[in-house]
Coordinates of C-alpha atoms in Angstrom, one line a residue:
Chain F
M1 CA 195.1 33.4 169.9
D2 CA 194.5 30.4 172.3
A3 CA 196.6 27.4 171.5
V4 CA 193.8 25.0 171.3
L5 CA 191.7 27.2 169.1
L6 CA 194.8 27.7 166.8
G7 CA 195.5 24.0 166.8
V8 CA 191.9 23.2 165.9
A9 CA 192.0 25.9 163.1
G10 CA 195.2 24.4 161.8
V11 CA 193.9 20.8 161.8
V12 CA 190.7 22.0 160.0
L13 CA 192.8 23.9 157.4
L14 CA 194.9 20.8 156.9
L15 CA 191.8 18.6 156.4
V16 CA 190.3 21.1 153.9
L17 CA 193.5 21.2 151.9
L18 CA 193.9 17.4 151.9
L19 CA 190.3 16.8 150.9
A20 CA 190.7 19.4 148.1
G21 CA 193.4 17.1 146.7
M22 CA 196.5 19.2 147.5
H23 CA 199.6 17.1 147.8
V24 CA 200.1 16.0 151.4
G25 CA 203.6 17.5 151.7
M26 CA 202.5 20.9 150.4
A27 CA 199.3 20.9 152.6
L28 CA 201.4 20.2 155.7
I29 CA 203.9 23.0 154.9
L30 CA 201.1 25.5 154.2
T31 CA 199.3 24.7 157.4
G32 CA 202.4 24.7 159.5
F33 CA 203.5 28.0 157.9
F34 CA 200.2 29.7 158.6
G35 CA 200.3 28.4 162.2
L36 CA 203.9 29.6 162.7
T37 CA 202.9 33.0 161.2
T38 CA 200.5 33.7 164.0
V39 CA 203.2 33.1 166.6
L40 CA 206.4 34.5 164.8
G41 CA 205.2 36.6 162.0
P42 CA 205.5 35.7 158.3
E43 CA 209.2 36.6 157.8
R44 CA 210.4 34.6 160.7
A45 CA 207.9 31.8 160.0
L46 CA 209.3 31.4 156.5
E47 CA 212.9 31.4 157.6
M48 CA 212.1 28.8 160.2
S49 CA 210.2 26.6 157.7
V50 CA 213.1 26.6 155.3
S51 CA 215.7 25.9 157.9
A52 CA 213.5 23.2 159.4
I53 CA 212.9 21.4 156.1
Y54 CA 216.6 21.7 155.2
G55 CA 217.8 20.7 158.6
K56 CA 215.5 17.7 159.0
I57 CA 216.1 16.0 155.7
S58 CA 219.8 16.8 155.0
G59 CA 221.2 14.7 157.8
T60 CA 223.5 11.8 156.7
A61 CA 221.5 9.4 158.8
L62 CA 218.6 9.8 156.4
V63 CA 220.6 8.3 153.5
T64 CA 219.3 5.0 154.9
L65 CA 215.9 5.7 153.2
P66 CA 216.9 6.1 149.5
L67 CA 219.5 3.3 149.9
F68 CA 217.0 0.7 151.3
I69 CA 214.5 1.8 148.6
L70 CA 217.3 1.2 146.0
V71 CA 218.0 -2.2 147.5
G72 CA 214.3 -3.2 147.1
Y73 CA 214.2 -2.1 143.4
L74 CA 217.5 -3.8 142.6
A75 CA 216.3 -7.0 144.2
S76 CA 213.0 -7.0 142.2
G77 CA 214.9 -6.2 139.0
G78 CA 217.6 -8.8 139.5
G79 CA 215.3 -11.8 139.4
I80 CA 215.9 -12.7 143.1
S81 CA 212.2 -12.8 143.9
R82 CA 211.5 -15.2 140.9
D83 CA 214.3 -17.6 142.0
I84 CA 213.2 -17.8 145.6
Y85 CA 209.6 -18.5 144.6
A86 CA 210.7 -21.2 142.2
S87 CA 212.7 -22.8 145.0
L88 CA 209.8 -22.6 147.5
E89 CA 207.5 -24.0 144.9
L90 CA 209.7 -27.1 144.7
L91 CA 209.9 -27.4 148.5
V92 CA 206.3 -27.0 149.5
G93 CA 204.3 -26.6 146.3
R94 CA 202.9 -30.1 146.2
F95 CA 200.5 -29.6 149.2
R96 CA 197.0 -28.2 148.7
S97 CA 197.9 -24.9 150.4
G98 CA 201.6 -25.2 149.5
L99 CA 201.8 -22.6 146.8
G100 CA 200.0 -20.0 148.9
M101 CA 202.4 -20.7 151.8
A102 CA 205.3 -20.6 149.4
T103 CA 204.2 -17.1 148.4
V104 CA 204.0 -16.0 152.0
L105 CA 207.4 -17.5 152.8
A106 CA 208.9 -15.9 149.6
C107 CA 207.5 -12.5 150.6
T108 CA 209.1 -12.9 154.0
A109 CA 212.4 -13.8 152.5
F110 CA 212.1 -11.0 150.0
G111 CA 211.3 -8.7 152.9
T112 CA 215.0 -9.0 154.0
V113 CA 216.1 -7.2 150.8
C114 CA 213.0 -5.0 150.1
G115 CA 211.5 -2.6 152.7
S116 CA 208.4 -1.7 150.6
S117 CA 205.2 -3.6 150.9
L118 CA 204.0 -2.0 147.6
V119 CA 207.0 -3.4 145.7
T120 CA 206.8 -6.9 147.4
A121 CA 203.1 -7.2 146.7
A122 CA 203.4 -6.2 143.0
V123 CA 206.4 -8.4 142.4
F124 CA 204.7 -11.5 143.8
A125 CA 201.4 -10.8 142.2
K126 CA 203.2 -11.0 138.9
I127 CA 205.2 -14.1 139.7
S128 CA 203.1 -16.3 141.9
A129 CA 199.4 -15.4 141.5
P130 CA 199.0 -16.7 137.9
E131 CA 200.7 -19.9 139.0
M132 CA 198.3 -20.3 141.9
R133 CA 195.3 -19.7 139.7
A134 CA 196.6 -22.4 137.3
R135 CA 196.7 -24.8 140.3
G136 CA 193.1 -24.2 141.3
Y137 CA 193.2 -21.1 143.6
E138 CA 190.3 -18.7 143.3
K139 CA 191.4 -15.5 141.6
G140 CA 190.6 -13.3 144.6
F141 CA 192.4 -15.6 147.0
A142 CA 195.5 -15.9 144.8
Y143 CA 195.9 -12.2 144.4
G144 CA 194.7 -11.6 148.0
I145 CA 197.6 -13.7 149.3
C146 CA 200.0 -11.5 147.4
A147 CA 198.4 -8.2 148.6
A148 CA 198.5 -9.3 152.2
A149 CA 201.8 -11.1 152.3
G150 CA 203.4 -8.0 150.6
S151 CA 203.0 -6.2 153.9
I152 CA 205.5 -8.5 155.6
G153 CA 208.2 -6.8 153.6
M154 CA 207.4 -3.7 155.5
L155 CA 207.9 -5.4 158.9
I156 CA 211.1 -7.5 158.3
P157 CA 214.2 -5.2 158.3
P158 CA 214.8 -3.1 156.3
S159 CA 211.4 -1.5 156.8
I160 CA 210.8 1.9 155.2
L161 CA 208.0 2.6 157.6
A162 CA 210.2 1.9 160.6
I163 CA 212.8 4.2 159.2
V164 CA 210.3 7.0 158.6
Y165 CA 208.8 6.4 162.1
G166 CA 212.3 6.6 163.6
M167 CA 213.1 9.8 161.7
L168 CA 209.9 11.5 162.9
S169 CA 209.9 10.3 166.5
G170 CA 213.6 10.2 167.3
V171 CA 213.4 6.5 168.4
S172 CA 216.5 4.5 167.5
I173 CA 216.1 3.4 163.9
G174 CA 218.4 0.3 164.5
K175 CA 216.2 -0.8 167.4
L176 CA 213.0 -0.2 165.4
L177 CA 214.3 -2.3 162.5
I178 CA 215.2 -5.2 164.8
A179 CA 211.9 -4.9 166.6
G180 CA 210.1 -5.8 163.3
I181 CA 211.6 -9.3 163.1
V182 CA 209.3 -11.1 165.6
P183 CA 206.1 -9.4 164.3
G184 CA 207.2 -10.2 160.7
I185 CA 207.6 -13.9 161.6
L186 CA 204.3 -13.8 163.5
W187 CA 202.5 -12.5 160.4
T188 CA 204.2 -15.2 158.3
V189 CA 203.0 -18.0 160.7
L190 CA 199.5 -16.5 161.0
F191 CA 199.2 -16.1 157.2
C192 CA 200.2 -19.7 156.6
I193 CA 197.7 -20.9 159.1
A194 CA 195.0 -18.7 157.4
I195 CA 195.9 -20.3 154.0
A196 CA 195.7 -23.8 155.5
L197 CA 192.3 -23.1 157.3
Y198 CA 190.5 -21.0 154.8
P199 CA 189.8 -23.8 152.2
K200 CA 188.2 -25.8 155.0
I201 CA 185.6 -23.0 155.6
R202 CA 185.4 -22.2 151.8
P203 CA 186.3 -25.2 149.8
Q204 CA 186.2 -23.4 146.5
A205 CA 189.0 -21.1 147.6
I206 CA 191.5 -23.8 146.5
R207 CA 190.5 -26.8 144.4
P208 CA 192.2 -30.1 145.3
P209 CA 195.3 -30.4 143.3
A210 CA 195.9 -33.0 140.5
S211 CA 198.4 -35.6 141.6
T212 CA 201.9 -34.6 140.7
P213 CA 205.0 -36.8 140.7
P214 CA 207.2 -36.4 143.8
I215 CA 210.2 -34.2 143.4
P216 CA 213.6 -35.8 144.2
L217 CA 215.3 -34.5 147.4
S218 CA 218.5 -33.6 145.5
R219 CA 216.5 -31.3 143.2
K220 CA 214.9 -29.6 146.2
L221 CA 218.3 -29.2 147.9
L222 CA 219.8 -27.8 144.7
S223 CA 217.1 -25.2 144.5
L224 CA 218.4 -23.7 147.8
R225 CA 221.2 -22.2 145.8
A226 CA 218.8 -19.5 144.8
W227 CA 218.8 -18.2 148.3
W228 CA 222.4 -16.8 148.5
P229 CA 221.5 -13.2 147.7
I230 CA 219.0 -13.3 150.5
G231 CA 221.6 -14.8 152.9
V232 CA 224.2 -12.2 152.0
S233 CA 221.8 -9.2 152.3
G234 CA 220.1 -10.5 155.4
G235 CA 223.5 -11.2 157.0
I236 CA 224.6 -7.6 156.3
I237 CA 221.5 -6.0 157.6
F238 CA 220.6 -8.3 160.6
G239 CA 224.2 -9.2 161.5
G240 CA 225.6 -5.8 160.8
I241 CA 223.1 -3.9 162.9
Y242 CA 222.5 -6.6 165.6
G243 CA 226.2 -7.3 166.0
G244 CA 227.1 -3.7 166.3
V245 CA 229.4 -3.9 163.2
F246 CA 227.5 -1.2 161.2
T247 CA 225.1 1.6 162.0
P248 CA 221.8 1.3 160.1
T249 CA 223.2 3.9 157.6
E250 CA 226.3 1.9 157.0
A251 CA 224.3 -1.3 156.7
S252 CA 222.1 0.3 154.1
A253 CA 225.1 1.5 152.1
V254 CA 226.8 -1.9 152.2
A255 CA 223.5 -3.7 151.4
A256 CA 222.9 -1.3 148.4
F257 CA 226.5 -1.8 147.2
V258 CA 226.3 -5.7 147.4
L259 CA 222.8 -5.8 145.8
F260 CA 224.0 -3.5 143.0
V261 CA 226.9 -5.9 142.3
I262 CA 224.5 -8.9 142.4
Y263 CA 222.1 -7.0 140.1
L264 CA 224.9 -6.2 137.6
Y265 CA 226.0 -9.9 137.7
R266 CA 222.5 -11.5 137.5
G267 CA 220.2 -9.0 135.9
F268 CA 222.5 -6.9 133.8
F269 CA 225.5 -8.8 132.4
R270 CA 223.9 -12.3 132.4
G271 CA 220.5 -11.1 131.0
R272 CA 221.3 -12.4 127.5
D273 CA 217.7 -12.9 126.6
R274 CA 217.4 -9.1 126.5
G275 CA 219.2 -6.5 124.4
W276 CA 221.6 -4.0 126.0
S277 CA 219.3 -1.1 125.5
E278 CA 216.6 -2.9 127.4
R279 CA 219.0 -3.7 130.2
F280 CA 220.2 -0.1 130.4
R281 CA 216.5 1.1 130.3
E282 CA 215.7 -1.2 133.3
L283 CA 218.7 0.1 135.3
Y284 CA 217.8 3.7 134.4
E285 CA 214.2 3.1 135.5
I286 CA 215.3 1.5 138.8
L287 CA 217.4 4.5 139.6
N288 CA 214.7 7.0 138.6
E289 CA 212.1 5.1 140.7
T290 CA 214.5 5.2 143.7
A291 CA 215.0 9.0 143.3
T292 CA 211.2 9.8 142.8
T293 CA 210.0 7.5 145.6
S294 CA 212.6 9.0 148.0
A295 CA 211.6 12.5 146.9
M296 CA 207.9 11.7 147.7
I297 CA 208.8 10.5 151.2
F298 CA 211.3 13.3 151.9
L299 CA 208.8 16.0 150.9
V300 CA 206.3 14.6 153.4
L301 CA 209.0 14.2 156.1
G302 CA 210.3 17.8 155.6
A303 CA 206.7 19.1 155.6
A304 CA 205.9 17.2 158.8
T305 CA 208.7 19.1 160.5
V306 CA 207.1 22.4 159.7
F307 CA 203.8 21.1 160.9
S308 CA 205.4 19.7 164.0
N309 CA 207.1 23.1 164.8
F310 CA 203.6 24.7 164.6
T311 CA 202.1 22.2 167.0
V312 CA 205.0 22.5 169.5
L313 CA 205.4 26.3 169.3
T314 CA 201.7 27.1 169.7
G315 CA 201.7 24.8 172.8
L316 CA 199.1 22.6 171.2
T317 CA 201.1 19.4 171.9
T318 CA 201.6 20.2 175.5
R319 CA 197.9 21.1 176.0
L320 CA 196.7 18.0 174.2
S321 CA 199.2 15.8 176.2
D322 CA 198.1 17.3 179.5
Y323 CA 194.4 16.8 178.6
V324 CA 194.8 13.2 177.6
I325 CA 197.0 12.3 180.6
G326 CA 194.5 14.1 182.8
M327 CA 191.9 11.6 181.7
G328 CA 193.7 9.0 183.7
L329 CA 193.7 6.3 181.1
S330 CA 196.0 3.3 181.6
P331 CA 198.9 3.0 179.2
M332 CA 197.3 0.0 177.6
S333 CA 194.0 1.9 177.0
L334 CA 196.0 4.7 175.4
V335 CA 197.9 2.4 173.1
I336 CA 194.6 0.7 172.1
A337 CA 193.0 4.0 171.5
F338 CA 195.8 5.2 169.3
A339 CA 195.9 1.9 167.4
L340 CA 192.2 2.3 166.7
V341 CA 192.9 5.8 165.4
Y342 CA 195.6 4.5 163.1
L343 CA 193.4 1.6 161.9
L344 CA 190.6 4.1 161.1
L345 CA 193.0 6.6 159.4
G346 CA 194.5 3.8 157.4
C347 CA 191.3 3.5 155.5
F348 CA 191.7 7.0 154.1
I349 CA 195.3 8.2 154.3
D350 CA 198.6 6.6 153.1
S351 CA 201.0 5.4 155.8
I352 CA 203.7 8.0 155.6
S353 CA 201.3 11.0 155.5
M354 CA 199.5 9.4 158.4
L355 CA 202.7 9.2 160.5
S356 CA 203.8 12.7 159.5
I357 CA 200.5 14.2 160.7
T358 CA 200.1 12.2 163.9
V359 CA 203.6 11.5 165.4
S360 CA 204.0 15.1 166.6
L361 CA 200.6 15.1 168.2
F362 CA 200.5 11.6 169.7
N363 CA 204.1 10.8 170.7
P364 CA 204.4 13.4 173.5
I365 CA 201.4 11.8 175.1
V366 CA 202.9 8.4 174.7
N367 CA 206.2 9.6 176.2
A368 CA 204.4 11.4 179.1
A369 CA 202.4 8.2 179.9
G370 CA 205.7 6.2 180.2
I371 CA 204.8 3.8 177.4
D372 CA 207.6 1.7 175.9
A373 CA 208.6 3.6 172.7
I374 CA 209.5 0.5 170.8
W375 CA 206.4 -1.5 171.7
Y376 CA 204.2 1.4 170.8
A377 CA 206.0 2.0 167.5
V378 CA 205.5 -1.7 166.5
V379 CA 201.8 -1.5 167.4
V380 CA 201.5 1.6 165.4
I381 CA 203.3 0.1 162.4
L382 CA 201.1 -3.0 162.5
A383 CA 197.9 -0.9 162.8
I384 CA 199.1 1.2 159.8
E385 CA 199.9 -2.0 157.8
V386 CA 196.4 -3.3 158.3
G387 CA 195.3 -0.2 156.3
F388 CA 197.3 -1.5 153.4
I389 CA 194.6 -4.1 152.6
T390 CA 191.5 -2.2 153.9
P391 CA 189.4 -0.3 151.3
P392 CA 189.1 2.4 150.1
F393 CA 192.8 3.3 150.5
G394 CA 194.3 -0.2 150.7
I395 CA 197.4 0.7 148.7
N396 CA 198.5 -3.0 148.4
L397 CA 195.1 -3.8 146.8
Y398 CA 195.7 -1.2 144.1
S399 CA 199.3 -2.2 143.7
V400 CA 198.3 -5.8 143.0
L401 CA 195.3 -4.8 140.9
G402 CA 197.7 -2.7 138.7
V403 CA 199.7 -5.9 137.7
A404 CA 196.9 -8.4 138.0
E405 CA 195.2 -10.3 135.1
K406 CA 192.4 -8.5 133.3
D407 CA 189.5 -10.4 134.9
V408 CA 190.5 -9.5 138.5
E409 CA 188.5 -6.7 140.2
I410 CA 189.0 -4.8 143.4
K411 CA 186.1 -6.6 145.1
D412 CA 187.7 -10.0 144.4
L413 CA 190.8 -8.7 146.2
M414 CA 188.8 -7.4 149.1
V415 CA 187.2 -10.9 149.6
G416 CA 190.5 -12.6 149.0
T417 CA 192.3 -10.6 151.7
F418 CA 189.6 -11.0 154.3
P419 CA 191.2 -14.0 156.1
F420 CA 194.5 -12.1 156.3
L421 CA 192.8 -9.0 157.7
I422 CA 191.6 -11.2 160.6
A423 CA 195.1 -12.6 161.0
E424 CA 196.6 -9.1 161.1
L425 CA 194.1 -7.9 163.7
L426 CA 194.9 -11.0 165.8
S427 CA 198.6 -10.2 165.6
I428 CA 198.0 -6.8 167.0
V429 CA 196.1 -8.3 170.0
I430 CA 199.0 -10.8 170.5
I431 CA 201.6 -7.9 170.4
L432 CA 199.4 -5.8 172.8
L433 CA 199.2 -8.8 175.2
F434 CA 202.9 -9.7 175.0
P435 CA 205.0 -6.6 174.6
A436 CA 208.2 -8.6 175.2
L437 CA 207.8 -10.0 171.6
T438 CA 208.8 -6.6 170.4
T439 CA 211.1 -5.4 173.1
Y440 CA 213.3 -8.4 173.8
L441 CA 215.5 -8.4 170.6
P442 CA 216.0 -4.6 170.4
A443 CA 217.4 -4.6 174.0
F444 CA 220.5 -6.3 172.5
V445 CA 221.2 -3.7 169.8
R446 CA 224.4 -1.9 170.7
Chain S
M1 CA 207.2 28.9 122.7
Y2 CA 205.2 27.2 125.4
K3 CA 206.1 23.7 124.1
A4 CA 209.7 24.7 124.0
L5 CA 209.5 25.9 127.6
R6 CA 207.9 22.6 128.6
R7 CA 210.6 20.6 126.9
L8 CA 213.3 22.7 128.6
V9 CA 211.8 22.3 132.1
H10 CA 211.4 18.5 131.5
G11 CA 215.0 18.3 130.3
V12 CA 216.2 20.1 133.4
E13 CA 214.1 18.0 135.8
V14 CA 215.3 14.8 134.2
G15 CA 218.9 16.1 134.3
I16 CA 218.8 17.0 137.9
T17 CA 217.2 13.7 138.8
V18 CA 220.0 11.9 137.1
W19 CA 222.4 14.0 139.1
S20 CA 220.5 13.2 142.2
W21 CA 220.7 9.4 141.8
S22 CA 224.4 9.7 140.7
V23 CA 225.0 11.4 144.0
T24 CA 223.2 8.6 145.8
L25 CA 225.4 6.0 144.1
G26 CA 228.5 8.1 144.8
L27 CA 227.6 8.4 148.5
T28 CA 227.1 4.7 148.7
L29 CA 230.6 4.1 147.3
L30 CA 232.0 6.6 149.7
I31 CA 230.4 5.0 152.8
V32 CA 231.5 1.5 151.7
A33 CA 235.0 2.7 151.0
D34 CA 235.1 4.4 154.5
I35 CA 233.9 1.2 156.2
F36 CA 236.4 -0.9 154.2
L37 CA 239.3 1.3 155.0
R38 CA 238.3 1.7 158.7
Y39 CA 238.0 -2.1 159.3
F40 CA 240.9 -3.4 157.2
F41 CA 243.4 -0.6 157.4
S42 CA 242.3 1.4 160.4
R43 CA 242.4 4.5 158.2
P44 CA 238.8 5.8 157.6
L45 CA 238.3 8.4 154.8
P46 CA 238.4 11.9 156.2
A47 CA 235.1 13.8 156.5
T48 CA 232.8 11.1 155.1
W49 CA 229.8 12.1 157.2
E50 CA 230.3 15.8 156.5
I51 CA 230.5 15.0 152.7
G52 CA 227.3 12.9 153.2
E53 CA 225.6 15.9 154.8
L54 CA 226.4 18.0 151.7
C55 CA 225.2 15.3 149.4
M56 CA 221.9 14.6 151.0
P57 CA 220.2 17.9 149.9
H58 CA 221.1 16.9 146.3
V59 CA 219.5 13.5 146.8
V60 CA 216.4 15.0 148.5
F61 CA 215.4 18.2 146.8
L62 CA 216.4 17.7 143.1
P63 CA 213.9 15.0 142.2
F64 CA 210.9 16.8 143.6
A65 CA 209.8 18.1 140.2
F66 CA 210.3 14.8 138.4
A67 CA 208.4 13.0 141.1
L68 CA 205.5 15.4 140.4
T69 CA 205.7 14.8 136.7
R70 CA 205.5 11.0 137.3
G71 CA 202.6 11.4 139.8
S72 CA 204.7 10.0 142.7
H73 CA 203.7 12.7 145.3
V74 CA 200.8 11.5 147.5
R75 CA 197.4 13.2 147.7
V76 CA 194.1 12.2 149.3
A77 CA 191.7 11.4 146.5
M78 CA 188.8 10.3 148.8
L79 CA 186.6 13.4 148.0
T80 CA 188.0 14.6 144.6
R81 CA 187.3 11.3 142.9
R82 CA 183.6 11.6 143.8
I83 CA 183.1 14.9 142.0
S84 CA 182.7 15.7 138.3
A85 CA 185.7 15.8 136.1
E86 CA 185.2 19.6 135.5
N87 CA 185.2 20.3 139.3
Q88 CA 188.2 18.0 139.7
R89 CA 190.0 20.2 137.2
R90 CA 189.0 23.4 139.0
L91 CA 190.1 22.0 142.3
R92 CA 193.4 20.8 140.8
I93 CA 194.0 24.3 139.4
A94 CA 193.3 25.9 142.7
T95 CA 195.6 23.5 144.7
N96 CA 198.3 23.7 142.1
L97 CA 198.3 27.5 142.2
L98 CA 198.5 27.4 146.0
S99 CA 201.4 24.9 145.8
A100 CA 203.1 27.0 143.2
A101 CA 202.8 30.1 145.3
L102 CA 204.2 28.3 148.4
G103 CA 206.9 26.7 146.3
G104 CA 207.9 30.2 144.9
V105 CA 208.2 31.6 148.4
L106 CA 210.2 28.6 149.6
T107 CA 212.5 29.0 146.6
L108 CA 213.1 32.6 147.4
Y109 CA 213.8 32.0 151.1
S110 CA 216.0 28.9 150.4
W111 CA 217.9 31.0 147.9
R112 CA 218.5 33.6 150.6
Y113 CA 219.5 30.7 153.0
F114 CA 222.0 29.6 150.3
S115 CA 223.3 33.1 149.3
F116 CA 224.0 34.1 152.9
S117 CA 226.1 30.9 153.4
F118 CA 227.8 31.6 150.0
S119 CA 228.5 35.3 150.8
I120 CA 230.3 34.6 154.1
R121 CA 232.1 31.5 152.7
E122 CA 230.6 29.4 155.5
D123 CA 232.6 26.2 155.9
M124 CA 232.0 23.0 157.9
L125 CA 233.9 21.8 160.9
A126 CA 235.6 18.9 159.1
A127 CA 239.0 17.3 158.5
V128 CA 239.0 18.8 155.0
R129 CA 237.7 22.2 153.9
L130 CA 234.0 21.8 152.8
M131 CA 231.6 24.7 152.1
W132 CA 228.1 24.5 153.4
W133 CA 226.7 26.2 150.2
W134 CA 227.6 23.1 148.1
G135 CA 224.7 21.4 149.8
K136 CA 222.4 24.5 150.4
I137 CA 222.3 25.3 146.7
A138 CA 220.2 22.1 146.0
M139 CA 217.2 23.4 147.9
P140 CA 216.5 26.6 145.8
V141 CA 217.3 24.7 142.5
G142 CA 215.0 21.8 143.4
M143 CA 212.2 24.1 144.7
A144 CA 212.4 26.4 141.6
I145 CA 212.0 23.6 139.1
F146 CA 209.3 22.1 141.4
T147 CA 207.4 25.4 141.3
L148 CA 207.8 25.7 137.6
R149 CA 206.4 22.2 137.1
Y150 CA 203.3 23.2 139.2
L151 CA 202.8 26.2 137.0
L152 CA 203.2 24.3 133.8
D153 CA 200.7 21.7 135.0
T154 CA 198.3 24.4 135.9
V155 CA 198.5 25.9 132.5
D156 CA 197.9 22.5 131.0
L157 CA 194.8 22.1 133.2
W158 CA 193.6 25.5 132.3
R159 CA 193.8 24.7 128.6
A160 CA 192.1 21.3 129.1
E161 CA 188.7 22.8 129.9
G162 CA 186.1 20.2 129.1
A163 CA 188.7 17.5 128.3
F164 CA 189.9 16.7 131.8
K165 CA 189.1 13.1 132.6
D166 CA 191.8 12.2 135.1
S167 CA 190.6 11.2 138.6

């Protein structure tokens, strides 16, 4: 059968299975298996599928993923997020937009220990949004800040999305992690600007605060003590990878070990307000969450390998690549086109599934066009992250809604995240115009 | 009988998940110890990476079923949530059966993959003797329980005719 026809049939089958509600991982394996069967026969296709799944996800380098997921859950369970927020509230909370900015800054800081936007958004929706509402923030805006700022955790290393992208594409995970630093800071700055400007356009978004007594400088400085776990973890991850001391895998293991010790010290042994059974239950839940979240990602990753083998062996990737290159588009046009595809897909498919389906199709084209792999990866990750707050599949919106107060509805969140959606799209334009923002730091990774 | 089977499968999936995260913690300690010994005593642990390679399948495959029970595996709900509860149930039964069939076949072939390695006593090129099958056994075990979980969920959906409200 002709490669293009087979490829189209495969993509149609995949879409049908996905729309029918089959789990993404199983749909990818089934489609890949049928495609491989047409080329190799069923026996060989099955053997190849099993060895591809096993081979892809049994490498030691992939241990980074469950370990960084564990780091995130330990950090949220150990009260680190609560302490950072309390410190930032003292430092900048007196200003009209101060609490919102404190939330964004806290999400950025928390991003150095947690690589999941979902966890970051949910944690701060619980901690900071009720406080913001009590200080005159509109409910949609208060929770919208948390939903949007949660995504910063997915940019600042350790970023689960960057790791998954690296695994699928073969781009250096260490470089990808470091490449996320500048876009993460860019988002932080743009979000703070959005929080400062939005009440000028829509005054009811934040009511003027009642006058509060000034906080002594000594108290503000003392609150900085809460930042030590962030300093330690950030030092291990940034310093370790950037300084060439650790590989990303080693950095993840050391960070997980240190965070585990911090968790035991702060959340487990010192949590005297809770009984032992409750503390054990929390730890047990953290470990189970780590195992099941990792399993979900690994199933999709392994399945993507089978699907990728199908697209490569049938020649679909080469044909598609030749066709797109033959169109004579400039590298910039190609990156913009792919970014638009990801923005659109982000409205319907979750981030990891999206990468698993598209990387094997798009990346050969990107490589053939000579586009910088790190720059392209960052643009893709940013485009995907925009999808975290766009309906109907804005996963951060639902994550925040799940922990929000009863009177908050999804439409409040959509309105509340709108200023940040503009900021995110603006950041993509900035990164597209200035690729050096993403390529400068990774060039120093040894 | 069916309830007892469900309880048994649930017990097994929880047990192998606990084993999976215990392996994750053990692997963390192993890597940290290796780094510590390498930097401070110039004596790294032998075969750390090879042991890691044997541990990873246990970390990866064993919690598949428990993740299914907890609803962690991702699916696209764009179309299914717009149709009636009864049609959702039917579609879920169909996709579950397809997944169970696929899972069954993968279990069989991963078992063959493991048993071949076991039969020839395939070992790794490492500083200490390590057998490949220690890692390869995790895939058929994980896939078998995963398949069983799909089948049990299908039976539950089949029995829930008219009562299915999940979207």
